Amino acid sequence: MAATGVAGAAGMTALSGCGGGPGSGKVTLKLVAADYGTPGGNNSSKIYWRKLADEFTRKNPDIAVDVTVHSWNDIGKKLTEMVDKGNPPDIAQVDSYADWAAEGKLYKVNELLPIPAQAEFLVSLAEAGEVQRVQYGLPFVASTRVLFYNKDLFKKAGLDPDEPPESWEDLKSAARALKSAGVKIPYGLPLGPEEAQGEALMWMLGNGGSYVDSVGNYTINSPENVETFQWLRDNLVTPGYTEPGPQRVDRQKMFEAFTEGQVGILNGHPTLMQQADKKHLSYGTGKLPGSNGPAEGTLGVADWMMAFRKNGHREACGKFLAFVFDEKNHYAFTSQYGLLPVTTSASRRMRKDKKQKKLWPFLDQIAGAEFYPVGKVSWASTSAVIKKTIGQAAAKGGDPKAVLTSLQRKAEAEEEAGAS
């Protein structure tokens, strides 16, 4: 899943939103959604959507909902094919929207939802759903990142298991102690193609950098970002405190190694917490370290819903989306999958739910989290190149300035091509 990086169960399932099947209402909405379930598990998202669609149609008998659920491995390609063939669904739930918004294929959020419903979305997420200051993307679920560390390995290395590192120097010192204690991977640095853009941004934020500035211009090769990767190369990778080639290490591989007790410290999201709990791992969490103390912000990731104009079902789409984001329905989904709500009311509910106490540190950060610049039409292609390349900037013997400058030029070229 995009918000957590965990692929859902493979395959495709069509669901009817009412007992009589698609077409039994005056309007049949077609929804394409992603599966957040565990591969091979019995928690597929199709169960949630079936129940929700049936309940919606009982309350709105003139509107049927026909849902198709794809795995995260397939949904991007499947949805793009549908749109390119001129046959988009009425509503989609996926990880990006900007291209279709720029092409005029999506409804604006203010065409779908009344003002009180629009105001329910957390401000930082609503803004992340904008293209040229107009909101097209409806945040569906979100996650943030924290530092994870193995308490048993900290004890083994003579480190205080209740004090996570707060600065880069603290982190370096802890990694040195962990290596001396024989820990296989003192710090997990997954800069491989699975989600290098996320790990890289977390480190950039710790030094006052980012992918873009306050007005949306790319700043990939800023002095702050170059300094960040120089520090990673010289202080973690070259001394051997990470795996030898972090540019080839995928995040899920590192998560699995952490749950097996082989990694001392790494950055992670709520799903890692669930995986570690299943293995009964003794771990702690803390804020992301920064160059001079705890980082001021953290990475936020959201998945999105959107409504296509093609079939003209604006009013029906709006009704269904309002139902999806009703507090009870939205909270049912986020609490099931260990994700963060995107509305004020559901966030308050999670804050009061002691069963979700472990998610509170992630929830605390969401208002100040930095999200990928998904509203830029150039971001999808730029992100793809970053995933493949940016890890080279931290590699032993790598040239951070050259790598980041090359990425900056490619990003600017994509931006210029998208504007023409």
XYZ file of C-alpha atoms in Angstrom, residues 63-319:
257
model
C -27.476 4.604 -6.451
C -25.712 1.256 -6.853
C -21.964 0.909 -6.356
C -19.892 -1.534 -8.381
C -16.425 -1.882 -6.821
C -13.323 -3.496 -8.293
C -10.439 -4.137 -5.902
C -6.880 -4.512 -7.234
C -3.621 -5.187 -5.430
C -1.245 -2.250 -5.034
C 1.041 -4.005 -7.503
C -1.608 -3.764 -10.222
C -3.913 -0.856 -9.528
C -1.799 1.918 -11.036
C -1.435 0.129 -14.348
C -5.058 -1.049 -14.451
C -6.457 2.389 -13.671
C -4.199 4.118 -16.176
C -5.322 1.697 -18.875
C -8.973 2.440 -18.116
C -8.418 6.197 -18.274
C -6.314 6.013 -21.447
C -9.033 3.977 -23.164
C -11.588 6.644 -22.330
C -13.389 4.430 -19.828
C -12.444 5.744 -16.364
C -14.374 4.695 -13.270
C -16.545 7.251 -11.537
C -14.363 7.099 -8.423
C -10.845 5.784 -7.859
C -8.757 5.240 -4.740
C -5.047 5.130 -5.511
C -1.763 6.914 -4.694
C -1.720 9.791 -7.224
C -4.068 12.112 -9.049
C -2.191 15.131 -10.443
C -1.891 14.014 -14.087
C -5.626 13.489 -14.442
C -6.414 16.724 -12.612
C -4.128 18.677 -14.947
C -5.876 17.090 -17.941
C -9.262 18.292 -16.682
C -10.576 14.767 -16.067
C -11.390 15.124 -12.369
C -14.056 16.957 -10.431
C -12.867 19.618 -8.035
C -13.496 18.719 -4.419
C -15.771 21.739 -4.005
C -17.950 20.339 -6.796
C -18.432 17.124 -4.831
C -18.688 17.906 -1.130
C -20.468 20.607 0.881
C -18.288 23.079 2.749
C -18.678 21.382 6.189
C -17.474 18.072 4.712
C -14.528 19.797 3.000
C -13.593 21.485 6.259
C -13.351 18.097 8.002
C -10.099 17.192 6.213
C -6.879 17.958 8.056
C -5.411 21.127 6.559
C -1.993 19.702 5.656
C -3.642 16.822 3.789
C -6.201 18.977 2.006
C -3.370 21.206 0.771
C -1.431 18.147 -0.413
C -4.446 17.320 -2.599
C -4.170 20.538 -4.578
C -3.018 21.169 -8.130
C -2.324 24.861 -8.743
C -4.116 25.694 -5.479
C -7.315 23.833 -6.419
C -8.116 20.629 -4.513
C -8.835 17.577 -6.668
C -7.465 14.797 -4.457
C -9.356 13.624 -1.379
C -6.932 12.139 1.159
C -8.089 8.614 1.997
C -5.635 7.427 4.666
C -2.265 8.659 5.881
C 0.844 7.627 7.774
C 3.877 9.343 9.242
C 7.348 8.094 10.152
C 9.225 7.689 13.416
C 12.584 6.239 14.471
C 12.478 2.595 15.605
C 15.218 0.911 17.639
C 15.746 -2.548 19.100
C 15.902 -2.265 22.899
C 17.608 -5.629 23.395
C 20.367 -4.704 20.948
C 20.764 -1.352 22.693
C 21.280 -3.170 26.008
C 23.784 -5.504 24.354
C 25.735 -2.485 23.090
C 25.681 -0.773 26.475
C 23.197 1.884 25.318
C 20.257 3.172 27.336
C 17.201 1.309 25.976
C 14.942 4.198 26.968
C 16.893 6.914 25.157
C 16.690 6.879 21.347
C 19.274 8.977 19.490
C 18.089 12.551 18.946
C 20.780 13.949 16.658
C 22.892 12.630 13.815
C 25.909 12.523 16.092
C 23.902 10.539 18.648
C 22.916 8.181 15.864
C 26.482 7.756 14.678
C 27.657 7.055 18.228
C 24.893 4.471 18.750
C 25.661 2.815 15.420
C 29.344 2.555 16.367
C 28.460 0.906 19.674
C 26.044 -1.491 17.985
C 28.673 -2.509 15.436
C 31.236 -3.095 18.183
C 28.667 -5.326 19.912
C 28.404 -7.488 16.807
C 25.041 -6.243 15.525
C 24.693 -7.246 11.870
C 23.148 -3.964 10.661
C 23.564 -1.110 13.161
C 21.503 1.308 11.057
C 19.056 0.238 8.361
C 19.340 2.619 5.397
C 16.997 1.386 2.631
C 17.851 3.591 -0.340
C 16.935 0.930 -2.895
C 14.274 1.419 -5.579
C 11.290 0.320 -3.465
C 10.959 3.605 -1.559
C 14.248 5.480 -1.694
C 12.368 8.743 -2.178
C 10.886 8.344 1.322
C 14.076 7.476 3.204
C 15.891 10.287 1.386
C 13.267 12.877 2.288
C 13.345 11.914 5.961
C 17.074 12.606 6.028
C 16.682 15.853 4.081
C 14.099 17.114 6.574
C 16.581 16.520 9.392
C 18.894 19.105 7.852
C 16.349 21.721 6.792
C 16.092 20.415 3.230
C 13.343 18.981 1.042
C 12.494 18.186 -2.569
C 10.775 21.528 -3.129
C 10.779 24.991 -1.581
C 7.809 26.845 -0.103
C 6.476 27.817 -3.532
C 6.924 24.409 -5.122
C 10.204 24.811 -7.017
C 12.480 21.769 -7.015
C 15.443 22.016 -4.615
C 16.848 18.497 -4.888
C 20.472 19.665 -5.148
C 20.246 22.359 -2.468
C 23.341 22.819 -0.276
C 21.406 21.320 2.652
C 20.571 18.171 0.701
C 24.102 17.754 -0.631
C 25.429 18.121 2.925
C 22.929 15.494 4.132
C 24.125 12.855 1.689
C 27.757 13.685 2.300
C 27.143 13.057 5.996
C 25.371 9.749 5.293
C 28.189 8.600 3.021
C 31.001 9.580 5.357
C 29.474 8.794 8.757
C 27.237 5.760 8.278
C 27.919 4.014 4.974
C 31.707 4.256 4.664
C 32.426 3.128 8.278
C 30.234 0.078 7.694
C 27.339 0.949 9.994
C 24.810 0.142 7.237
C 24.619 -2.618 4.673
C 27.478 -2.185 2.165
C 25.280 -1.010 -0.725
C 22.255 0.868 0.674
C 21.331 1.957 -2.862
C 20.353 -1.679 -3.507
C 18.458 -2.287 -0.238
C 14.661 -2.192 -0.314
C 12.675 -0.993 2.660
C 10.598 -4.148 3.154
C 13.775 -6.245 3.282
C 15.077 -3.952 6.014
C 11.786 -4.113 7.913
C 11.951 -7.915 7.873
C 15.542 -7.841 9.106
C 14.499 -5.515 11.939
C 11.720 -7.850 13.070
C 14.256 -10.709 13.029
C 16.490 -8.796 15.449
C 19.261 -8.049 12.936
C 18.899 -4.241 12.746
C 19.590 -1.809 15.566
C 17.943 1.387 14.298
C 15.853 2.451 11.296
C 13.022 4.742 10.249
C 9.577 3.185 9.975
C 5.803 3.611 9.790
C 2.858 2.032 11.654
C 2.970 -1.217 9.686
C 6.477 -1.931 11.000
C 5.056 -1.648 14.490
C 2.449 -4.304 13.682
C 5.111 -6.582 12.181
C 7.406 -6.162 15.198
C 4.563 -6.850 17.627
C 3.795 -10.126 15.887
C 7.407 -11.194 16.465
C 7.248 -10.006 20.110
C 10.220 -7.736 19.491
C 11.235 -5.349 22.235
C 11.484 -1.991 20.469
C 11.183 1.712 21.157
C 10.330 4.714 19.016
C 11.371 8.337 18.889
C 11.411 11.397 16.675
C 13.585 11.341 13.567
C 17.075 12.597 14.443
C 18.259 15.811 12.820
C 21.633 17.367 12.197
C 21.493 19.357 15.470
C 18.791 17.582 17.459
C 15.381 16.058 16.746
C 14.112 16.850 13.244
C 11.435 19.543 13.188
C 9.231 17.548 10.830
C 8.736 14.101 9.448
C 7.572 12.419 6.283
C 3.840 12.117 5.758
C 2.353 9.847 3.100
C -1.252 9.790 1.925
C -3.336 7.773 -0.505
C -6.053 9.496 -2.468
C -9.611 9.317 -3.742
C -10.824 11.188 -6.797
C -13.919 11.410 -8.988
C -13.797 11.421 -12.790
C -16.017 13.698 -14.879
C -16.500 11.345 -17.826
C -19.822 9.762 -16.824
C -21.349 12.941 -15.388
C -22.283 11.369 -12.050
C -21.190 14.344 -9.978
C -24.050 14.336 -7.463
C -23.982 10.566 -6.910
C -20.182 10.623 -6.535
C -20.465 13.387 -3.959
C -23.038 11.463 -1.944
